Amino acid sequence: MTPLTLLADDKFEAPGPSIFDFPPLYEGAPTWLTKPVVFAVVGALLVCAFAWSAFAKPQLVPRGMQNIGEKGYEFVRDQVARPFLGKDAERWMPLLLSLFFLILLWNFFGVVPLIQIPIASHIAFPAVFAITIYAIKVYLGIKHQGLGGYFKNMMFPPGLPKPIYVLLAPIEFMSNLIIAPFTHAVRLFANMFAGHLILAFFSAVGFWFLFEKPTPLGAGLGVLGVVMTIAMTGFEMFIQFLQAFLFTLLAAMYIGGSLHPDH
Amino acid sequence: MTTAATLLAEGANNPLMPHLSELVVGSFAFLVVFIVVGKILTPRIQKTLAERTEVIEGGIKKAEDLQAEALRTLEQYRAQLAEARQEAARLREEAREQGAQIKAELREEAQAEARRIVQAAHAQIEADRQQAVVQLRAEIGRLSTELAGRIVGESLEDEARQRRIVDRFLEELEGRPEAVR
């Protein structure tokens, strides 16, 4: 249930960031056992179950779930892995596919009735992914280009007039090693956070003006709130897919950049 | 100092501050998914997809091989047909030549035969003529003698004399070219 932060009086109060705070699941439960934590685990198990039903005993001629699973696999392989990793695509598919499936399902939880919490709207979850990718990126970069080579390729791309490097080197260092992992996580987090806030806002408007305090004047507003909730739910689903895709794509890009500094 | 303390105090409610418990659960969830989906299941589907590609490529290869085989056979048949045609033409030509040769031989033979016949005829005629000449010579001698005897009125019984006279007479005759021929 989305906790609506409404005051007890006649005044409508828009839902704020506090709707992302969840109490422990039940009275006396440990403080870490909250709804997002539970559904994070449920989501992970569902992804495993889905993948198991699709890929456990793959057939040459696919049927049922395998068709759907293969669509997902081919999407990640052709749109994400191959453009950025080329011939290394197959090798990195396990990581990229896991990332994509898990983020996508966690995002979809934002519009599933009764769940209605995009897991990535708690920054810890995108942070785990971003930190993992960051560690892989730096490790691969140093392994494949050498410690000096990695920083040289990163901060001193060849073919520029010398004075430019005074500016460019610190900027590249900052953007690659400090800002990139941060934006990688925050992009996903903020999209899910804002999307959920928007949905909460419009449904709160509809609920407040049609059920809590129905008035002839406010009815129109309430209807608008409901219509907008439906429309924004559709839009949210698109954003949820897009952000899962984008996060995976950036992961592939970072890994590819460390493997082959040329591009 | 105060800012840090405030941040820590507000930490629970700041959406940009990750909760430690969620970091742990998130890592755990990601690890489980990575092991099950990434490490166990993805290789399986990759293997199947590779096998499928192989099967399809194998099918295409097989079809191409069959087509090449068919083309080769067709080429062979064409070559054989052309060869047979050539052979037939050659045989025809040979037969024609042989026919012409046989015709020429036959003609040659016939001509030779004709010549032989003509020659034989000539020889026969010559022989006949010789015989006729001999006979004529005897007849003419006898007749002449008889005639001369009648005319002279005396019998020229004497054989030797008679022959001499006749011979002389005939030689005279032969001296005139147009006489006997």
Short mmCIF file of C-alpha atoms in Angstrom, two decimals:
data_model
loop_
_atom_site.label_atom_id
_atom_site.label_comp_id
_atom_site.label_asym_id
_atom_site.label_seq_id
_atom_site.Cartn_x
_atom_site.Cartn_y
_atom_site.Cartn_z
CA MET A 1 0.00 0.00 0.00
CA THR A 2 1.22 3.42 -0.79
CA PRO A 3 1.12 5.32 2.42
CA LEU A 4 -0.58 8.57 1.59
CA THR A 5 0.74 11.41 3.62
CA LEU A 6 -2.50 13.19 4.13
CA LEU A 7 -3.23 15.41 7.04
CA ALA A 8 -6.23 14.59 9.10
CA ASP A 9 -7.82 17.96 8.30
CA ASP A 10 -9.49 19.07 5.11
CA LYS A 11 -6.20 20.09 3.58
CA PHE A 12 -4.73 18.03 0.75
CA GLU A 13 -1.06 17.33 1.18
CA ALA A 14 0.98 15.97 -1.74
CA PRO A 15 2.97 12.82 -0.97
CA GLY A 16 6.68 13.50 -0.36
CA PRO A 17 9.92 11.55 -0.01
CA SER A 18 8.62 10.03 3.17
CA ILE A 19 6.53 7.59 1.12
CA PHE A 20 9.80 5.74 0.52
CA ASP A 21 10.30 5.10 4.22
CA PHE A 22 8.97 1.76 5.32
CA PRO A 23 8.62 0.51 8.85
CA PRO A 24 9.62 -3.04 9.74
CA LEU A 25 7.25 -5.55 8.17
CA TYR A 26 5.43 -6.37 11.39
CA GLU A 27 5.50 -5.43 15.04
CA GLY A 28 8.71 -6.65 16.61
CA ALA A 29 10.41 -7.54 13.31
CA PRO A 30 14.07 -6.59 12.86
CA THR A 31 14.40 -3.04 11.52
CA TRP A 32 16.02 -4.17 8.27
CA LEU A 33 13.08 -6.41 7.34
CA THR A 34 11.06 -3.93 5.29
CA LYS A 35 8.86 -4.17 2.22
CA PRO A 36 11.54 -3.20 -0.34
CA VAL A 37 13.97 -5.68 1.16
CA VAL A 38 11.40 -8.48 1.00
CA PHE A 39 10.46 -7.70 -2.57
CA ALA A 40 14.09 -7.34 -3.60
CA VAL A 41 14.57 -10.96 -2.56
CA VAL A 42 11.22 -12.00 -4.08
CA GLY A 43 12.23 -10.29 -7.33
CA ALA A 44 15.59 -12.07 -7.39
CA LEU A 45 13.88 -15.42 -6.81
CA LEU A 46 11.28 -14.68 -9.51
CA VAL A 47 14.02 -13.82 -11.99
CA CYS A 48 15.74 -17.10 -11.16
CA ALA A 49 12.45 -18.99 -11.53
CA PHE A 50 11.69 -17.33 -14.85
CA ALA A 51 15.16 -17.97 -16.18
CA TRP A 52 15.02 -21.54 -14.95
CA SER A 53 11.73 -22.20 -16.73
CA ALA A 54 13.13 -20.68 -19.89
CA PHE A 55 16.71 -21.91 -20.00
CA ALA A 56 16.99 -24.97 -17.75
CA LYS A 57 16.41 -27.45 -20.58
CA PRO A 58 16.77 -25.41 -23.75
CA GLN A 59 15.53 -26.99 -26.96
CA LEU A 60 16.82 -26.44 -30.47
CA VAL A 61 13.25 -25.59 -31.45
CA PRO A 62 12.11 -23.25 -28.67
CA ARG A 63 8.69 -23.55 -27.03
CA GLY A 64 6.76 -21.54 -24.48
CA MET A 65 8.90 -19.80 -21.91
CA GLN A 66 12.06 -20.45 -23.84
CA ASN A 67 10.72 -18.22 -26.64
CA ILE A 68 10.26 -15.35 -24.18
CA GLY A 69 13.60 -15.97 -22.51
CA GLU A 70 15.35 -16.06 -25.85
CA LYS A 71 13.75 -12.78 -26.86
CA GLY A 72 15.24 -11.24 -23.71
CA TYR A 73 18.60 -12.89 -24.29
CA GLU A 74 18.74 -11.79 -27.92
CA PHE A 75 17.68 -8.27 -27.01
CA VAL A 76 20.51 -7.89 -24.50
CA ARG A 77 23.00 -9.61 -26.80
CA ASP A 78 22.16 -7.66 -29.96
CA GLN A 79 21.32 -4.26 -28.49
CA VAL A 80 23.69 -4.12 -25.54
CA ALA A 81 26.52 -6.63 -25.61
CA ARG A 82 27.52 -6.80 -29.26
CA PRO A 83 27.63 -3.06 -30.02
CA PHE A 84 29.97 -2.41 -27.09
CA LEU A 85 31.85 -5.66 -26.59
CA GLY A 86 32.03 -7.08 -30.11
CA LYS A 87 33.57 -10.54 -30.03
CA ASP A 88 33.68 -10.52 -26.21
CA ALA A 89 29.89 -10.22 -26.09
CA GLU A 90 29.18 -13.88 -25.31
CA ARG A 91 31.66 -13.87 -22.42
CA TRP A 92 29.93 -10.96 -20.66
CA MET A 93 26.36 -12.05 -21.36
CA PRO A 94 25.95 -13.82 -17.99
CA LEU A 95 26.58 -10.57 -16.13
CA LEU A 96 24.64 -8.34 -18.50
CA LEU A 97 21.65 -10.68 -18.72
CA SER A 98 21.46 -11.04 -14.93
CA LEU A 99 21.66 -7.27 -14.55
CA PHE A 100 19.00 -6.59 -17.15
CA PHE A 101 16.49 -9.18 -15.95
CA LEU A 102 16.87 -8.27 -12.28
CA ILE A 103 16.66 -4.51 -12.79
CA LEU A 104 13.74 -4.86 -15.19
CA LEU A 105 11.68 -6.95 -12.79
CA TRP A 106 12.56 -4.77 -9.81
CA ASN A 107 11.48 -1.73 -11.82
CA PHE A 108 8.23 -3.38 -12.90
CA PHE A 109 7.39 -3.91 -9.24
CA GLY A 110 6.64 -0.19 -9.27
CA VAL A 111 3.42 -0.75 -11.20
CA VAL A 112 2.44 -4.21 -9.97
CA PRO A 113 -0.68 -3.79 -7.79
CA LEU A 114 -0.09 -4.33 -4.06
CA ILE A 115 3.68 -4.37 -4.52
CA GLN A 116 3.93 -0.88 -6.02
CA ILE A 117 7.46 -0.12 -5.01
CA PRO A 118 10.23 0.10 -7.60
CA ILE A 119 13.08 -1.54 -5.74
CA ALA A 120 15.64 0.77 -7.37
CA SER A 121 13.96 3.77 -5.74
CA HIS A 122 16.08 2.84 -2.74
CA ILE A 123 19.54 3.88 -3.80
CA ALA A 124 21.27 0.98 -2.09
CA PHE A 125 20.12 -1.42 -4.81
CA PRO A 126 21.34 0.54 -7.86
CA ALA A 127 24.47 1.31 -5.83
CA VAL A 128 25.27 -2.40 -5.53
CA PHE A 129 25.11 -2.77 -9.30
CA ALA A 130 27.04 0.40 -10.00
CA ILE A 131 29.78 -0.48 -7.51
CA THR A 132 30.09 -3.96 -8.99
CA ILE A 133 30.39 -2.59 -12.52
CA TYR A 134 32.83 0.08 -11.33
CA ALA A 135 35.05 -2.52 -9.71
CA ILE A 136 35.00 -4.66 -12.86
CA LYS A 137 35.68 -1.62 -15.01
CA VAL A 138 38.75 -0.49 -13.07
CA TYR A 139 40.06 -4.04 -12.65
CA LEU A 140 39.74 -4.82 -16.38
CA GLY A 141 41.19 -1.46 -17.35
CA ILE A 142 44.33 -1.99 -15.30
CA LYS A 143 44.58 -5.64 -16.31
CA HIS A 144 44.30 -4.98 -20.05
CA GLN A 145 46.02 -1.63 -20.36
CA GLY A 146 48.41 -1.67 -17.42
CA LEU A 147 48.21 0.69 -14.49
CA GLY A 148 49.95 3.55 -16.31
CA GLY A 149 48.31 2.77 -19.62
CA TYR A 150 44.86 2.81 -18.10
CA PHE A 151 45.26 6.29 -16.67
CA LYS A 152 47.12 7.52 -19.72
CA ASN A 153 44.39 6.31 -22.10
CA MET A 154 41.75 7.73 -19.83
CA MET A 155 43.25 11.15 -19.14
CA PHE A 156 45.44 11.77 -22.19
CA PRO A 157 43.59 10.67 -25.32
CA PRO A 158 46.04 11.18 -28.22
CA GLY A 159 45.70 13.71 -31.00
CA LEU A 160 44.96 16.91 -29.03
CA PRO A 161 46.99 20.12 -28.67
CA LYS A 162 49.15 19.97 -25.52
CA PRO A 163 47.56 22.80 -23.50
CA ILE A 164 44.16 21.14 -23.76
CA TYR A 165 45.38 18.34 -21.52
CA VAL A 166 45.70 20.73 -18.61
CA LEU A 167 41.95 21.03 -18.73
CA LEU A 168 41.06 17.64 -20.09
CA ALA A 169 43.08 15.37 -17.82
CA PRO A 170 41.37 16.33 -14.53
CA ILE A 171 37.96 16.41 -16.19
CA GLU A 172 38.42 12.93 -17.66
CA PHE A 173 39.72 11.63 -14.34
CA MET A 174 36.75 13.05 -12.48
CA SER A 175 34.18 11.92 -14.98
CA ASN A 176 35.54 8.40 -15.38
CA LEU A 177 36.48 7.47 -11.87
CA ILE A 178 34.23 9.56 -9.62
CA ILE A 179 31.21 10.87 -11.47
CA ALA A 180 30.52 7.90 -13.75
CA PRO A 181 29.71 5.32 -11.07
CA PHE A 182 27.70 7.91 -9.16
CA THR A 183 25.57 8.91 -12.15
CA HIS A 184 25.30 5.28 -13.17
CA ALA A 185 23.51 4.49 -9.93
CA VAL A 186 21.70 7.79 -9.49
CA ARG A 187 20.24 7.79 -13.02
CA LEU A 188 18.36 4.58 -12.30
CA PHE A 189 17.53 5.53 -8.74
CA ALA A 190 16.25 9.01 -9.57
CA ASN A 191 14.09 7.83 -12.45
CA MET A 192 12.40 5.23 -10.31
CA PHE A 193 12.15 7.59 -7.36
CA ALA A 194 10.59 10.41 -9.38
CA GLY A 195 8.33 8.07 -11.33
CA HIS A 196 6.99 6.56 -8.15
CA LEU A 197 6.48 10.00 -6.67
CA ILE A 198 4.50 11.11 -9.73
CA LEU A 199 2.29 8.02 -9.61
CA ALA A 200 1.76 8.51 -5.87
CA PHE A 201 0.88 12.14 -6.42
CA PHE A 202 -1.74 11.56 -9.11
CA SER A 203 -3.34 8.62 -7.34
CA ALA A 204 -3.42 10.66 -4.13
CA VAL A 205 -5.20 13.46 -6.00
CA GLY A 206 -7.75 11.02 -7.38
CA PHE A 207 -8.26 9.30 -4.05
CA TRP A 208 -8.53 12.52 -2.08
CA PHE A 209 -10.93 14.37 -4.36
CA LEU A 210 -13.17 11.43 -5.29
CA PHE A 211 -13.28 9.38 -2.07
CA GLU A 212 -11.85 11.17 0.95
CA LYS A 213 -13.38 14.58 0.37
CA PRO A 214 -15.70 14.40 -2.65
CA THR A 215 -16.95 17.85 -3.57
CA PRO A 216 -18.64 19.01 -6.80
CA LEU A 217 -15.75 21.40 -7.41
CA GLY A 218 -13.03 18.88 -6.73
CA ALA A 219 -14.55 15.97 -8.71
CA GLY A 220 -13.08 17.18 -11.99
CA LEU A 221 -9.67 17.34 -10.41
CA GLY A 222 -10.13 13.87 -8.98
CA VAL A 223 -11.03 12.46 -12.40
CA LEU A 224 -8.02 14.18 -13.88
CA GLY A 225 -5.90 12.58 -11.19
CA VAL A 226 -7.21 9.10 -12.04
CA VAL A 227 -6.75 9.63 -15.79
CA MET A 228 -3.24 10.91 -15.22
CA THR A 229 -2.47 7.98 -12.95
CA ILE A 230 -3.44 5.55 -15.72
CA ALA A 231 -1.52 7.49 -18.35
CA MET A 232 1.55 7.87 -16.18
CA THR A 233 1.47 4.18 -15.28
CA GLY A 234 1.87 3.38 -18.97
CA PHE A 235 4.61 5.94 -19.28
CA GLU A 236 6.28 4.59 -16.14
CA MET A 237 6.40 1.09 -17.63
CA PHE A 238 8.20 2.50 -20.63
CA ILE A 239 10.64 4.35 -18.36
CA GLN A 240 11.17 1.25 -16.24
CA PHE A 241 12.13 -0.74 -19.31
CA LEU A 242 14.23 2.11 -20.68
CA GLN A 243 16.21 2.53 -17.46
CA ALA A 244 16.89 -1.18 -17.13
CA PHE A 245 18.12 -1.16 -20.72
CA LEU A 246 20.17 1.99 -20.19
CA PHE A 247 21.81 0.73 -17.02
CA THR A 248 22.84 -2.49 -18.72
CA LEU A 249 23.99 -0.59 -21.78
CA LEU A 250 26.22 1.68 -19.70
CA ALA A 251 27.62 -1.35 -17.89
CA ALA A 252 28.53 -2.91 -21.23
CA MET A 253 30.01 0.39 -22.37
CA TYR A 254 32.22 0.71 -19.29
CA ILE A 255 33.42 -2.89 -19.60
CA GLY A 256 34.01 -2.51 -23.33
CA GLY A 257 35.92 0.72 -22.74
CA SER A 258 38.24 -1.02 -20.30
CA LEU A 259 38.80 -3.99 -22.63
CA HIS A 260 39.42 -1.91 -25.75
CA PRO A 261 40.52 1.65 -24.96
CA ASP A 262 40.43 2.56 -28.67
CA HIS A 263 36.74 3.26 -28.66
CA MET B 1 31.27 18.47 12.65
CA THR B 2 27.72 19.60 13.07
CA THR B 3 26.98 19.04 9.36
CA ALA B 4 28.27 15.48 9.55
CA ALA B 5 26.24 14.84 12.65
CA THR B 6 23.13 16.25 11.02
CA LEU B 7 23.72 14.08 7.94
CA LEU B 8 24.13 11.02 10.12
CA ALA B 9 21.03 11.84 12.08
CA GLU B 10 19.03 12.38 8.93
CA GLY B 11 20.67 9.40 7.26
CA ALA B 12 17.67 7.20 7.71
CA ASN B 13 15.44 9.54 5.77
CA ASN B 14 17.80 10.91 3.15
CA PRO B 15 16.92 9.11 -0.10
CA LEU B 16 20.52 9.46 -1.31
CA MET B 17 21.94 7.64 1.71
CA PRO B 18 21.96 3.88 1.16
CA HIS B 19 20.85 1.72 4.05
CA LEU B 20 23.45 -0.83 5.04
CA SER B 21 20.86 -3.59 5.30
CA GLU B 22 19.65 -2.89 1.79
CA LEU B 23 23.20 -2.91 0.47
CA VAL B 24 23.65 -6.36 1.98
CA VAL B 25 20.32 -7.67 0.70
CA GLY B 26 20.90 -6.11 -2.72
CA SER B 27 24.33 -7.73 -2.99
CA PHE B 28 22.88 -11.05 -1.91
CA ALA B 29 20.02 -10.81 -4.42
CA PHE B 30 22.37 -9.82 -7.21
CA LEU B 31 24.76 -12.64 -6.33
CA VAL B 32 21.97 -15.22 -6.36
CA VAL B 33 20.66 -14.00 -9.71
CA PHE B 34 24.16 -13.85 -11.14
CA ILE B 35 24.94 -17.41 -10.09
CA VAL B 36 21.62 -18.92 -11.16
CA VAL B 37 20.85 -16.86 -14.27
CA GLY B 38 24.35 -15.90 -15.31
CA LYS B 39 26.56 -18.81 -14.35
CA ILE B 40 24.17 -21.76 -14.62
CA LEU B 41 21.50 -20.84 -17.14
CA THR B 42 23.08 -18.42 -19.60
CA PRO B 43 25.73 -20.94 -20.76
CA ARG B 44 22.94 -23.41 -21.46
CA ILE B 45 21.01 -21.09 -23.72
CA GLN B 46 24.25 -19.93 -25.33
CA LYS B 47 25.12 -23.53 -26.10
CA THR B 48 21.65 -24.15 -27.52
CA LEU B 49 21.76 -21.02 -29.65
CA ALA B 50 25.19 -21.98 -30.95
CA GLU B 51 23.92 -25.48 -31.73
CA ARG B 52 20.90 -24.02 -33.49
CA THR B 53 23.14 -21.79 -35.59
CA GLU B 54 25.24 -24.82 -36.39
CA VAL B 55 22.22 -26.90 -37.38
CA ILE B 56 20.85 -24.15 -39.59
CA GLU B 57 24.25 -23.53 -41.14
CA GLY B 58 24.67 -27.28 -41.56
CA GLY B 59 21.31 -27.45 -43.32
CA ILE B 60 22.25 -24.62 -45.61
CA LYS B 61 25.62 -26.23 -46.26
CA LYS B 62 23.96 -29.55 -47.02
CA ALA B 63 21.52 -27.93 -49.42
CA GLU B 64 24.39 -26.13 -51.12
CA ASP B 65 26.32 -29.37 -51.40
CA LEU B 66 23.31 -31.12 -52.89
CA GLN B 67 22.80 -28.32 -55.35
CA ALA B 68 26.46 -28.41 -56.32
CA GLU B 69 26.21 -32.17 -56.72
CA ALA B 70 23.13 -31.79 -58.92
CA LEU B 71 24.88 -29.16 -61.01
CA ARG B 72 27.89 -31.42 -61.37
CA THR B 73 25.69 -34.31 -62.50
CA LEU B 74 23.88 -32.08 -64.96
CA GLU B 75 27.21 -30.90 -66.30
CA GLN B 76 28.29 -34.51 -66.65
CA TYR B 77 25.13 -35.43 -68.51
CA ARG B 78 25.54 -32.46 -70.79
CA ALA B 79 29.12 -33.43 -71.48
CA GLN B 80 28.09 -37.01 -72.15
CA LEU B 81 25.31 -35.87 -74.43
CA ALA B 82 27.65 -33.60 -76.35
CA GLU B 83 30.15 -36.44 -76.59
CA ALA B 84 27.47 -38.80 -77.84
CA ARG B 85 26.38 -36.26 -80.42
CA GLN B 86 29.94 -35.80 -81.54
CA GLU B 87 30.41 -39.56 -81.66
CA ALA B 88 27.26 -39.93 -83.75
CA ALA B 89 28.40 -37.22 -86.11
CA ARG B 90 31.78 -38.85 -86.38
CA LEU B 91 30.22 -42.25 -87.09
CA ARG B 92 27.96 -40.71 -89.71
CA GLU B 93 30.90 -39.01 -91.34
CA GLU B 94 32.88 -42.24 -91.21
CA ALA B 95 30.02 -44.20 -92.73
CA ARG B 96 29.66 -41.62 -95.45
CA GLU B 97 33.34 -41.80 -96.17
CA GLN B 98 33.30 -45.56 -96.13
CA GLY B 99 30.29 -45.57 -98.44
CA ALA B 100 32.06 -43.24 -100.80
CA GLN B 101 35.14 -45.39 -100.65
CA ILE B 102 33.16 -48.56 -101.28
CA LYS B 103 31.43 -46.87 -104.18
CA ALA B 104 34.75 -45.76 -105.58
CA GLU B 105 36.21 -49.24 -105.11
CA LEU B 106 33.22 -50.84 -106.76
CA ARG B 107 33.45 -48.42 -109.62
CA GLU B 108 37.15 -49.12 -109.93
CA GLU B 109 36.52 -52.84 -109.86
CA ALA B 110 33.72 -52.58 -112.39
CA GLN B 111 35.90 -50.52 -114.64
CA ALA B 112 38.72 -53.01 -114.28
CA GLU B 113 36.30 -55.82 -115.00
CA ALA B 114 34.96 -53.96 -118.01
CA ARG B 115 38.46 -53.37 -119.23
CA ARG B 116 39.27 -57.02 -118.69
CA ILE B 117 36.17 -58.08 -120.58
CA VAL B 118 36.94 -55.68 -123.38
CA GLN B 119 40.50 -56.96 -123.51
CA ALA B 120 39.31 -60.55 -123.52
CA ALA B 121 36.88 -59.66 -126.27
CA HIS B 122 39.66 -57.98 -128.19
CA ALA B 123 41.87 -61.06 -127.77
CA GLN B 124 39.01 -63.34 -128.83
CA ILE B 125 38.35 -61.16 -131.81
CA GLU B 126 42.02 -61.19 -132.69
CA ALA B 127 42.16 -64.93 -132.31
CA ASP B 128 39.01 -65.31 -134.39
CA ARG B 129 40.44 -63.02 -136.96
CA GLN B 130 43.68 -64.99 -137.02
CA GLN B 131 41.73 -68.19 -137.37
CA ALA B 132 39.60 -66.64 -140.05
CA VAL B 133 42.70 -65.42 -141.80
CA VAL B 134 44.21 -68.90 -141.65
CA GLN B 135 41.01 -70.49 -142.81
CA LEU B 136 40.54 -67.87 -145.45
CA ARG B 137 44.09 -68.35 -146.55
CA ALA B 138 43.48 -72.08 -146.98
CA GLU B 139 40.10 -71.59 -148.56
CA ILE B 140 41.25 -68.85 -150.81
CA GLY B 141 44.24 -70.99 -151.82
CA ARG B 142 42.07 -73.94 -152.58
CA LEU B 143 39.48 -71.89 -154.36
CA SER B 144 42.10 -70.00 -156.27
CA THR B 145 43.84 -73.20 -157.23
CA GLU B 146 40.65 -74.73 -158.28
CA LEU B 147 39.72 -71.66 -160.15
CA ALA B 148 43.13 -71.44 -161.70
CA GLY B 149 43.01 -75.11 -162.53
CA ARG B 150 39.72 -74.69 -164.23
CA ILE B 151 40.90 -71.64 -165.97
CA VAL B 152 44.21 -73.15 -167.04
CA GLY B 153 42.56 -76.36 -167.82
CA GLU B 154 45.08 -78.53 -166.29
CA SER B 155 45.17 -80.16 -163.02
CA LEU B 156 47.74 -79.01 -160.73
CA GLU B 157 47.88 -82.11 -158.72
CA ASP B 158 51.34 -81.72 -157.58
CA GLU B 159 51.12 -80.66 -154.04
CA ALA B 160 54.39 -78.91 -153.73
CA ARG B 161 53.99 -76.86 -156.72
CA GLN B 162 50.52 -75.92 -155.87
CA ARG B 163 51.53 -74.63 -152.43
CA ARG B 164 54.29 -72.56 -153.81
CA ILE B 165 52.02 -70.96 -156.30
CA VAL B 166 49.46 -70.21 -153.68
CA ASP B 167 52.01 -68.77 -151.29
CA ARG B 168 53.39 -66.55 -153.95
CA PHE B 169 49.95 -65.42 -154.77
CA LEU B 170 49.13 -64.64 -151.18
CA GLU B 171 52.34 -62.74 -150.62
CA GLU B 172 51.44 -60.65 -153.53
CA LEU B 173 48.11 -60.11 -151.98
CA GLU B 174 49.64 -59.10 -148.67
CA GLY B 175 51.88 -56.70 -150.47
CA ARG B 176 48.74 -54.73 -151.14
CA PRO B 177 47.84 -53.33 -147.80
CA GLU B 178 44.10 -52.94 -148.22
CA ALA B 179 43.61 -56.46 -149.53
CA VAL B 180 43.02 -58.62 -146.43
CA ARG B 181 42.46 -56.29 -143.53
#
